[in-house]
Structure formats: structure tokens, C-alpha cells
Amino acid sequence: MKILIIGTGYVGATTAMVFAETGWQVTGLDIDAGKIERLKQGRLHFHEPGLEALIAKHVQSGRLQFTTDKEIAIKEHDVIFLCVGTPSLPDGSADLRYIRQAAEDIGRSMKGYKLVVTKSTVPVGTQEKIKKWIESAQQAAYPFEVASNPEFLREGKAVKDALNPDRIVIGTDSQRATEQLKKLYWPFVCPWIVTTPRTAELIKYASNSFLATKISYMNELARLCDELEVDVTEIAEGMGLDPRIGSSFLQAGLGYGGSCFPKDVSELVMTSRKHHVHLGILEGVMEVNRTQYAYLLDKARSRLTSFADKTVTILGLAFKPDTDDIREAPALRIIDQLLLEQANVRLYDPIAALPPHGSYRAVKVCTSAEEALRGAEAIILCTEWPEFERLDWKKAKKLLGQPNFFDGRNMMNAKRMRRIGYYYQGIGKA
Ligand code: UGA
């Protein structure tokens, strides 16, 4: 079986690597010629630890190829994975235009049997639409099958997650598709869930929304912890030891960002509304997340009285460490608000860059944390990059205008920061 991956973003590039690593012949297809040129040279267009080296290894071995020629690529491959983006539309539902485009391309170019597998996160019922889109574009009634195989990898840990999946979910009505996918994933030893297409699609949304719920629950609880003078990280530790709760995703902070949780929770809520079901818990999850960045900003504002003409240093821009992805990053919302309130904003992130919008020209982008800290009257830590924890904060104090530290990720040791002279506020760390 020769595998074609349509879309070479995080999911597509990682999936291509996984199948090349397990011995298959893989081709990555993308409409973006620039991305494909880089990939052909074994270079990635985004930051993902360990992925570039594995891509380069398989480009060199010849097991991994890249192309922009969709017609030939579709004709020459039997198994096609859809890994294109499904961004949010303004109303919060998922935009399926890239999925539709890929499905129609497949229909138009196929000249024999294809297995089409969706890895992109798509709303419940999309598999049925994909079938129709392929059929409507076909020149002749060539046979094909469709399956859902949602991806559960995290950015920043994509290689580890993809090579060590905790489960493989397959949603299809076809026995043949199931057998083919089992063959493709031959080396993986983990639980398999073979189910209906709709179930597979919903498992993905339900998983991401549940993780987002854990985060918003802790963020809301953290607000109460501040009032009660209780440390939310100790609460999380005490809760997490109960195996029914588990210790992961209990870290209070500025809220969840990235290309997945915000759009997936929102899409699930939109789906529920279309079916006249009220998912009140998820509506609450979104509301906590929407206001969480402002919760920390309020603390900083009341300490400084006003942000106008104050120098505020933002440490970290990426939505989480080990990625240069800034989609839905809480740091962006904080910067927007600070600029609106006429603060002098200084920013340092080890790898992430601001979008090229004119409004961000007012931000002083620095090349080191030390440079960013010069003259700061408030520091707002937005991403828990390890280098921030390692910084000599005693020495750094000399660079500052005022030692006010607002820790949006509860990263620092609060007691130590206070002992060495910082006015330190975290989230639920009163
Ligand atoms: C998420 C899921 O974790 C993956 O399983 C899924 O495959 C992926 O979405 C996807 O749908 O493609 P990702 O968006 O890469 O992965 O990031 P996470 O590590 O889940 O973090 C999401 C956000 O939650 C980040 O902003 C992070 O800072 C925040 N977070 C996470 C918290 O605020 N507290 C926590 O305890 C954990």
C-alpha cells in the first residue's frame, strides 16, 4: 500500500513521518509550494521537537516524498489520509472547505479503488459528506471507502504521541477499510476502538472538550482559591492522586489556547445547538476561558493603578512551550489589551514571533529575557518556557523598574519569588 497524506501541517507531517518510520512508502501533498520545497529538503516549516530529523531521515532513505501535483499523487496512491485544516468559521462551527476541496480532488482524479481516511478533526456527520463530495466529482463510479481515524497528538510532543498512541480509533462501516487500517498500523500495541463513523468523530471532540473542561474547572476554582488564600496547585496535587480524576490537565493558568481546544469546544457547542441540546457545561468552559486572561490582567492593573505609559514585559508568546504556534495564544489577547490601554509592551519568546499586523509595531520585541526585563514595571509570564524558571531572578531584579511579577502559568516558586523581593501573583496562588 502506498500512502498519500493531503495537508502537511502538524498532523499531516507527523502522520507522514509515522508511516515512513513503520516502513511504508509515503507521499505528502500540499498546495503550498514553499512548504513542499522545504520538506523535500527535509526541513520543516514549523517548530516541533524531533520531527524535522525524522522527516529528513526518510526523505534521504527515499521512503518519504513530497509533491504539489495532486492529480498524479491521487492516481498513484491507494490509501489517502486527509490532514487538512478545519479552522473555525465566525459563528464557531468548523470550516470544511479544505476537506471538501480534497474530497472533490480525490473524486476527480481517481482512476481505481481508494481508501480515504480522515485524520483532521471534523464535525459529526462529515464522513457522510465526504462520500457525497467524492461521488459528485467522480468521472466514473470507481469504488472507494471512507474511514475516520482521529489524531490525538499534542503539539510540542507530536513525535512521542504519534509513535506511542494510547489508542487508535477507527470509524467506518467497511470491514475492508478496517482490515487495511489494521495492516497500516501493524507495529502499534495499544487499544483499538473500531466503531461507527459518527462515534469516531465525536470521540475526538468529546476528548478535547473534556480536557478543556478540566482546565476551565481548575481556572475557575483558582479564582476561589485566591479569595480563600489557598494554593490551587496544592489542590490539584491532592485531587490528581485520585486515579478517577488523574493529575494531568489540572494546571490553572491563563486558559487554553492553540489550534484545537478553542475551536473544538466551540464546534461541539455549535453541533449541540443545531440539535437543540444544551451543553451548559461546555458553554461555561468557554466563558471561563474567554475571561481568564483578563483575570490576571486585572491583578496587574490594580497593582500599577493603570497601564498607561507603564512598561510591561511579556515573557512567552506561544500558546504553550515547545511550539512556535501562536494561534489563540492568551499572550496575544494580553498584548492587545495592554496596547489598548497605552502600555509600553516589551516581549520575549525563545521561538514564537508576533503576527505581521501593523498594531504590533508598537511592541518592542527582544532577543533575550534579560533585554525584555529592562525597565519593566510589571512582568507577565504567559508561556512556561523552562528558561524562565532557570533565570537568575535575584540578579534580574536589578534590571527592573519595579519587581512586580504576574505568573500566568503558576510556573515560579511563589514563596521564593516573594522572599527575594518580588510582588508575586499567580492564578490561585494568593
Ligand atoms: C490538544 C490535545 O491535548 C491533543 O490530544 C489533540 O490531539 C490536539 O489538541 C488536537 O486536537 O489536535 P494541543 O492543542 O497541542 O493538543 O495542546 P495541549 O497540550 O492539549 O494544550 C492545550 C492548551 O491547554 C494550552 O494552551 C495549554 O497551555 C493549556 N493547558 C494544558 C492548561 O492551561 N492547563 C493544563 O493543565 C494543560
Coordinates of C-alpha atoms and ligand atoms in Angstrom, one line a residue:
M1 CA 0.0 0.0 0.0
K2 CA 1.3 3.4 -0.9
I3 CA 0.1 6.2 1.4
L4 CA -0.8 9.8 0.4
I5 CA -1.1 12.4 3.1
I6 CA -3.1 15.5 2.0
G7 CA -2.0 18.5 4.1
T8 CA 1.4 18.8 5.6
G9 CA 0.8 20.8 8.8
Y10 CA 1.4 19.4 12.3
V11 CA -0.9 16.4 11.8
G12 CA 0.0 15.7 8.2
A13 CA 3.8 16.0 8.6
T14 CA 3.7 13.9 11.7
T15 CA 1.4 11.2 10.2
A16 CA 3.7 11.1 7.1
M17 CA 6.7 10.5 9.5
V18 CA 4.9 7.8 11.4
F19 CA 4.1 5.7 8.4
A20 CA 7.5 6.2 6.9
E21 CA 9.0 5.2 10.2
T22 CA 6.9 2.0 10.2
G23 CA 8.2 1.0 6.8
W24 CA 5.6 2.3 4.3
Q25 CA 6.1 4.4 1.2
V26 CA 4.6 7.8 1.8
T27 CA 3.9 10.9 -0.2
G28 CA 3.0 14.3 1.4
L29 CA 0.8 16.6 -0.8
D30 CA 0.2 20.3 -0.2
I31 CA -1.0 23.2 -2.3
D32 CA 1.7 25.4 -0.6
A33 CA 4.8 25.1 -2.9
G34 CA 7.0 26.8 -0.4
K35 CA 6.2 24.2 2.3
I36 CA 6.8 21.4 -0.1
E37 CA 10.1 22.7 -1.3
R38 CA 11.4 22.8 2.3
L39 CA 10.0 19.4 3.1
K40 CA 11.7 18.0 0.0
Q41 CA 15.0 19.1 1.6
G42 CA 14.0 17.5 4.9
R43 CA 13.2 20.8 6.5
L44 CA 10.0 21.7 8.4
H45 CA 8.0 25.0 8.2
F46 CA 7.2 24.9 11.9
H47 CA 8.8 24.1 15.2
E48 CA 8.2 20.6 16.5
P49 CA 10.9 18.9 18.6
G50 CA 12.4 15.8 16.9
L51 CA 10.2 15.8 13.9
E52 CA 12.5 17.5 11.4
A53 CA 15.3 15.0 12.0
L54 CA 12.9 12.0 11.3
I55 CA 11.4 13.7 8.2
A56 CA 15.0 14.3 6.9
K57 CA 15.9 10.7 7.6
H58 CA 13.1 9.4 5.5
V59 CA 13.5 11.9 2.7
Q60 CA 17.0 10.7 2.4
S61 CA 16.0 7.0 2.5
G62 CA 13.5 7.7 -0.3
R63 CA 10.6 6.4 1.8
L64 CA 9.1 9.9 2.1
Q65 CA 8.4 12.1 -0.9
F66 CA 6.6 15.4 -1.2
T67 CA 4.7 16.9 -4.1
T68 CA 2.2 19.6 -5.1
D69 CA 0.8 17.6 -8.1
K70 CA -2.5 16.4 -6.7
E71 CA -3.7 14.7 -9.9
I72 CA -0.7 12.3 -10.2
A73 CA -0.5 11.9 -6.4
I74 CA -4.1 10.8 -6.1
K75 CA -3.9 8.4 -9.1
E76 CA -0.8 6.7 -7.8
H77 CA -1.8 6.1 -4.2
D78 CA -4.4 3.6 -2.8
V79 CA -4.7 5.0 0.7
I80 CA -5.3 8.7 1.2
F81 CA -5.2 10.5 4.6
L82 CA -7.0 13.9 4.9
C83 CA -4.9 16.0 7.2
V84 CA -6.0 19.5 6.1
G85 CA -7.1 22.3 8.4
T86 CA -10.6 22.7 9.7
P87 CA -10.5 26.2 11.2
S88 CA -13.4 28.0 12.9
L89 CA -16.0 30.0 10.9
P90 CA -17.1 33.3 12.6
D91 CA -20.1 31.5 14.2
G92 CA -17.8 29.0 15.9
S93 CA -18.5 26.0 13.7
A94 CA -15.8 24.2 11.7
D95 CA -15.0 25.3 8.2
L96 CA -14.9 22.2 6.0
R97 CA -13.9 23.9 2.8
Y98 CA -10.4 22.3 2.7
I99 CA -11.9 18.9 3.4
R100 CA -14.4 19.4 0.6
Q101 CA -11.8 20.6 -1.8
A102 CA -9.6 17.5 -1.0
A103 CA -12.6 15.1 -1.3
E104 CA -13.6 16.6 -4.7
D105 CA -9.9 16.4 -5.9
I106 CA -9.9 12.8 -5.0
G107 CA -13.2 12.2 -6.8
R108 CA -11.9 14.0 -9.9
S109 CA -8.5 12.3 -10.1
M110 CA -9.2 8.7 -9.0
K111 CA -9.0 6.0 -11.6
G112 CA -9.4 3.0 -9.3
Y113 CA -10.1 1.9 -5.7
K114 CA -9.2 4.3 -2.9
L115 CA -9.4 4.2 0.9
V116 CA -9.9 7.8 2.2
V117 CA -9.2 8.3 5.9
T118 CA -9.9 11.5 7.8
K119 CA -7.4 12.5 10.4
S120 CA -8.4 16.1 10.6
T121 CA -10.8 16.9 13.4
V122 CA -14.2 17.1 11.7
P123 CA -17.8 17.5 12.9
V124 CA -20.0 14.6 13.4
G125 CA -21.6 13.6 10.1
T126 CA -18.6 14.7 8.0
Q127 CA -17.8 11.3 6.7
E128 CA -21.2 11.1 5.1
K129 CA -20.5 14.4 3.4
I130 CA -17.1 13.3 2.2
K131 CA -18.6 10.3 0.5
K132 CA -21.1 12.6 -1.3
W133 CA -18.4 15.1 -2.3
I134 CA -16.2 12.3 -3.8
E135 CA -19.1 10.7 -5.6
S136 CA -20.3 14.1 -7.1
A137 CA -16.8 14.8 -8.5
Q138 CA -16.1 11.3 -9.9
Q139 CA -15.8 10.8 -13.7
A140 CA -16.9 7.2 -13.4
A141 CA -18.1 5.1 -10.4
Y142 CA -14.7 3.9 -9.2
P143 CA -15.0 2.1 -5.8
F144 CA -13.8 3.8 -2.6
E145 CA -14.2 3.6 1.1
V146 CA -14.1 6.2 3.8
A147 CA -12.9 5.9 7.4
S148 CA -12.4 8.3 10.3
N149 CA -9.1 7.9 12.2
P150 CA -8.9 10.9 14.6
E151 CA -5.5 12.1 15.8
F152 CA -4.7 12.7 19.4
L153 CA -1.2 14.1 19.3
R154 CA -0.2 17.2 21.1
E155 CA 1.9 20.0 19.6
G156 CA 5.4 20.1 21.1
K157 CA 5.1 16.3 21.8
A158 CA 3.9 15.2 18.4
V159 CA 6.6 12.7 17.7
K160 CA 6.3 10.9 21.1
D161 CA 2.5 10.9 21.0
A162 CA 2.2 9.7 17.4
L163 CA 4.7 6.9 17.8
N164 CA 3.2 5.8 21.1
P165 CA -0.5 6.3 20.7
D166 CA -2.7 5.5 23.8
R167 CA -5.5 4.3 21.5
I168 CA -6.3 4.0 17.8
V169 CA -9.9 5.0 16.9
I170 CA -11.3 3.8 13.6
G171 CA -14.8 4.8 12.5
T172 CA -16.1 3.1 9.4
D173 CA -18.9 0.9 8.1
S174 CA -16.5 -1.1 5.9
Q175 CA -14.7 -4.3 7.0
R176 CA -12.2 -3.9 4.2
A177 CA -11.3 -0.4 5.4
T178 CA -10.8 -1.7 9.0
E179 CA -8.6 -4.5 7.8
Q180 CA -6.5 -2.1 5.7
L181 CA -6.0 0.3 8.6
K182 CA -5.1 -2.6 10.9
K183 CA -2.4 -3.5 8.4
L184 CA -1.1 0.0 8.2
Y185 CA -0.8 0.4 11.9
W186 CA 0.8 -3.1 12.3
P187 CA 3.5 -2.3 14.8
F188 CA 1.4 -0.4 17.3
V189 CA 0.4 -2.2 20.5
C190 CA -2.4 -0.2 22.1
P191 CA -6.2 -0.5 22.5
W192 CA -8.2 -0.3 19.3
I193 CA -11.7 1.1 19.0
V194 CA -13.5 0.2 15.8
T195 CA -16.8 1.9 15.7
T196 CA -19.2 3.9 13.6
P197 CA -18.0 7.0 11.7
R198 CA -20.1 9.3 13.9
T199 CA -18.8 7.8 17.1
A200 CA -15.2 8.1 16.0
E201 CA -15.8 11.8 15.0
L202 CA -17.5 12.5 18.4
I203 CA -14.8 10.7 20.4
K204 CA -12.3 13.3 19.2
Y205 CA -14.5 16.3 20.2
A206 CA -15.5 14.7 23.4
S207 CA -11.9 14.1 24.4
N208 CA -10.7 17.6 23.6
S209 CA -13.7 19.2 25.3
F210 CA -13.3 17.1 28.4
L211 CA -9.6 18.1 28.7
A212 CA -10.7 21.8 28.2
T213 CA -13.3 21.3 30.9
K214 CA -10.6 20.1 33.4
I215 CA -8.6 23.2 32.6
S216 CA -11.6 25.7 32.9
Y217 CA -12.7 23.9 36.1
M218 CA -9.3 24.5 37.7
N219 CA -9.2 28.1 36.4
E220 CA -12.5 28.9 37.9
L221 CA -11.6 27.1 41.2
A222 CA -8.3 29.1 41.2
R223 CA -10.3 32.4 41.4
L224 CA -12.0 31.0 44.6
C225 CA -8.6 29.8 45.9
D226 CA -7.3 33.4 45.6
E227 CA -10.2 34.6 47.8
L228 CA -9.7 31.8 50.3
E229 CA -5.9 32.2 50.3
V230 CA -5.4 28.6 49.3
D231 CA -2.8 27.4 46.7
V232 CA -4.6 25.9 43.7
T233 CA -1.5 23.8 42.7
E234 CA -1.8 22.0 46.1
I235 CA -5.5 21.5 45.4
A236 CA -4.6 20.0 42.0
E237 CA -2.0 17.7 43.6
G238 CA -4.5 16.5 46.2
M239 CA -7.2 15.9 43.6
G240 CA -4.9 14.3 41.0
L241 CA -3.8 11.5 43.3
D242 CA -7.3 10.1 42.9
P243 CA -7.0 7.8 39.9
R244 CA -10.5 8.6 38.9
I245 CA -9.5 12.2 38.4
G246 CA -5.9 11.9 37.3
S247 CA -3.2 14.5 37.7
S248 CA -2.9 15.8 34.1
F249 CA -4.6 18.9 32.8
L250 CA -5.3 20.4 36.2
Q251 CA -2.9 23.3 35.9
A252 CA -4.6 26.6 36.4
G253 CA -3.3 29.4 34.3
L254 CA -4.2 31.9 31.5
G255 CA -6.5 29.3 29.9
Y256 CA -6.2 27.0 27.0
G257 CA -5.1 28.2 23.5
G258 CA -3.9 26.6 20.3
S259 CA -5.5 25.4 17.2
C260 CA -7.5 22.7 18.8
F261 CA -9.3 23.2 22.2
P262 CA -10.8 26.6 21.4
K263 CA -12.2 25.6 18.0
D264 CA -13.2 22.1 19.0
V265 CA -15.1 23.1 22.1
S266 CA -16.8 25.8 20.1
E267 CA -17.7 23.4 17.3
L268 CA -19.2 20.8 19.7
V269 CA -21.3 23.6 21.3
M270 CA -22.5 24.6 17.8
T271 CA -23.3 21.0 16.9
S272 CA -25.4 20.7 20.1
R273 CA -27.3 23.9 19.3
K274 CA -28.1 22.6 15.9
H275 CA -29.6 19.5 17.5
H276 CA -31.4 21.6 20.2
V277 CA -29.3 20.1 23.0
H278 CA -28.0 22.5 25.7
L279 CA -24.3 21.7 26.6
G280 CA -24.3 24.1 29.5
I281 CA -21.1 22.7 31.0
L282 CA -19.2 23.5 27.8
E283 CA -20.8 26.9 27.5
G284 CA -19.3 27.6 31.0
V285 CA -15.9 26.1 29.9
M286 CA -15.8 28.6 27.1
E287 CA -16.8 31.5 29.3
V288 CA -14.1 30.8 31.9
N289 CA -11.5 30.5 29.1
R290 CA -12.7 33.7 27.5
T291 CA -12.3 35.7 30.7
Q292 CA -9.2 34.1 32.2
Y293 CA -6.6 36.3 30.7
A294 CA -8.5 39.4 31.9
Y295 CA -8.5 37.9 35.4
L296 CA -4.7 38.1 35.6
L297 CA -4.6 41.5 33.8
D298 CA -7.0 42.9 36.5
K299 CA -4.5 41.9 39.1
A300 CA -1.7 43.6 37.3
R301 CA -3.8 46.7 36.6
S302 CA -4.8 47.2 40.2
R303 CA -1.1 46.8 41.3
L304 CA 0.0 49.5 38.8
T305 CA -3.2 51.6 39.1
S306 CA -3.2 52.0 35.3
F307 CA -1.2 50.5 32.4
A308 CA -0.9 53.9 30.7
D309 CA 2.8 54.7 30.0
K310 CA 3.9 51.7 32.1
T311 CA 6.5 49.3 30.8
V312 CA 5.1 45.8 30.9
T313 CA 7.2 42.8 29.8
I314 CA 5.5 39.7 28.4
L315 CA 7.5 36.5 28.8
G316 CA 6.3 33.9 26.3
L317 CA 4.1 34.3 23.3
A318 CA 3.4 30.7 22.1
F319 CA 0.2 29.1 23.3
K320 CA 2.4 26.6 25.2
P321 CA 6.1 25.7 25.4
D322 CA 7.9 23.7 22.7
T323 CA 6.0 25.2 19.8
D324 CA 6.1 28.4 17.8
D325 CA 2.3 28.2 17.4
I326 CA 0.6 31.4 18.5
R327 CA -2.9 30.5 17.4
E328 CA -5.4 31.6 20.1
A329 CA -2.4 32.2 22.4
P330 CA -3.6 34.1 25.6
A331 CA -0.4 36.2 25.3
L332 CA -1.9 37.8 22.2
R333 CA -5.0 38.9 24.0
I334 CA -3.0 40.3 26.8
I335 CA -0.8 42.2 24.4
D336 CA -3.8 43.6 22.5
Q337 CA -5.4 44.8 25.8
L338 CA -2.1 46.4 27.1
L339 CA -1.7 48.2 23.8
L340 CA -5.3 49.4 24.0
E341 CA -4.5 50.8 27.5
Q342 CA -1.4 52.5 26.2
A343 CA 1.2 50.4 28.0
N344 CA 4.8 50.2 26.6
V345 CA 5.0 46.5 25.8
R346 CA 8.2 44.5 25.7
L347 CA 8.1 40.9 24.6
Y348 CA 10.4 37.9 24.6
D349 CA 9.7 34.4 23.4
P350 CA 12.5 31.9 22.5
I351 CA 11.0 31.0 19.2
A352 CA 7.5 32.3 18.6
A353 CA 7.0 35.6 16.6
L354 CA 4.2 38.2 16.6
P355 CA 1.9 38.2 13.5
P356 CA 2.9 40.9 11.0
H357 CA 0.0 43.2 11.9
G358 CA 0.6 46.9 12.0
S359 CA -0.8 47.2 15.5
Y360 CA 2.1 45.1 16.9
R361 CA 4.7 47.5 15.6
A362 CA 4.4 49.3 19.0
V363 CA 5.7 46.1 20.8
K364 CA 9.4 46.1 21.5
V365 CA 10.4 42.5 20.6
C366 CA 13.6 41.5 22.4
T367 CA 16.1 38.7 21.8
S368 CA 16.6 37.7 25.4
A369 CA 14.6 37.6 28.6
E370 CA 17.2 40.0 30.2
E371 CA 16.7 42.5 27.4
A372 CA 13.0 42.3 27.8
L373 CA 13.1 42.8 31.5
R374 CA 15.0 46.2 31.3
G375 CA 12.9 48.9 33.0
A376 CA 9.8 46.6 33.4
E377 CA 7.3 47.8 35.9
A378 CA 5.4 44.6 35.6
I379 CA 6.3 41.1 34.2
I380 CA 3.5 38.9 32.8
L381 CA 4.6 35.3 32.2
C382 CA 2.4 33.8 29.5
T383 CA 4.2 30.7 28.4
E384 CA 6.0 28.3 30.7
W385 CA 9.3 28.0 28.8
P386 CA 11.8 26.2 31.0
E387 CA 14.4 29.0 30.5
F388 CA 12.1 31.4 32.5
E389 CA 12.3 29.1 35.5
R390 CA 16.1 28.9 35.2
L391 CA 16.7 32.6 35.0
D392 CA 18.5 34.2 37.9
W393 CA 15.6 36.2 39.2
K394 CA 17.6 37.8 42.1
K395 CA 20.0 39.3 39.5
A396 CA 17.2 40.1 37.1
K397 CA 15.6 42.3 39.8
K398 CA 18.4 44.9 39.2
L399 CA 17.2 45.3 35.6
L400 CA 13.6 46.1 36.5
G401 CA 11.8 49.4 37.2
Q402 CA 9.6 47.6 39.7
P403 CA 9.7 43.9 40.8
N404 CA 6.0 43.1 40.0
F405 CA 5.6 39.5 38.7
F406 CA 2.3 38.1 37.4
D407 CA 2.7 34.5 36.7
G408 CA 0.1 33.4 34.1
R409 CA 1.2 29.7 34.3
N410 CA 2.0 29.3 38.0
M411 CA 5.5 28.4 36.9
M412 CA 7.6 30.0 39.5
N413 CA 8.1 29.1 43.2
A414 CA 5.8 31.7 44.7
K415 CA 7.4 31.6 48.2
R416 CA 10.9 32.1 46.8
M417 CA 9.9 34.9 44.5
R418 CA 8.3 36.7 47.4
R419 CA 11.3 36.1 49.6
I420 CA 13.7 37.6 47.1
G421 CA 11.6 40.7 46.9
Y422 CA 9.1 40.3 44.2
Y423 CA 5.4 41.3 44.4
Y424 CA 4.3 38.0 43.1
Q425 CA 0.8 37.0 41.9
G426 CA -0.1 33.8 40.2
I427 CA -3.5 32.4 39.4
G428 CA -4.9 30.8 42.6
K429 CA -1.6 31.3 44.4
A430 CA -2.6 34.1 46.8
Ligands
UGA1 C1 -4.7 19.1 22.1 C2 -4.9 17.7 22.8 O1 -4.2 17.6 24.0 C3 -4.4 16.6 21.8 O2 -4.7 15.3 22.4 C4 -5.2 16.7 20.5 O3 -4.7 15.7 19.6 C5 -4.9 18.1 19.9 O4 -5.3 19.1 20.9 C6 -5.6 18.2 18.6 O5 -6.9 18.2 18.7 O6 -5.0 18.1 17.6 P1 -2.6 20.7 21.8 O7 -3.6 21.7 21.3 O8 -1.3 20.5 21.1 O9 -3.3 19.3 21.9 O10 -2.2 21.2 23.3 P2 -2.4 20.8 24.8 O11 -1.1 20.3 25.3 O12 -3.5 19.9 25.0 O13 -2.6 22.2 25.5 C7 -3.7 23.0 25.1 C8 -3.8 24.2 25.9 O14 -4.2 23.9 27.2 C9 -2.5 25.0 26.0 O15 -2.8 26.4 25.9 C10 -2.0 24.7 27.5 O16 -1.3 25.7 28.0 C11 -3.4 24.6 28.2 N1 -3.3 23.8 29.4 C12 -3.0 22.4 29.3 C13 -3.6 24.3 30.6 O17 -3.9 25.6 30.7 N2 -3.6 23.6 31.8 C14 -3.3 22.3 31.7 O18 -3.3 21.6 32.8 C15 -3.0 21.7 30.5

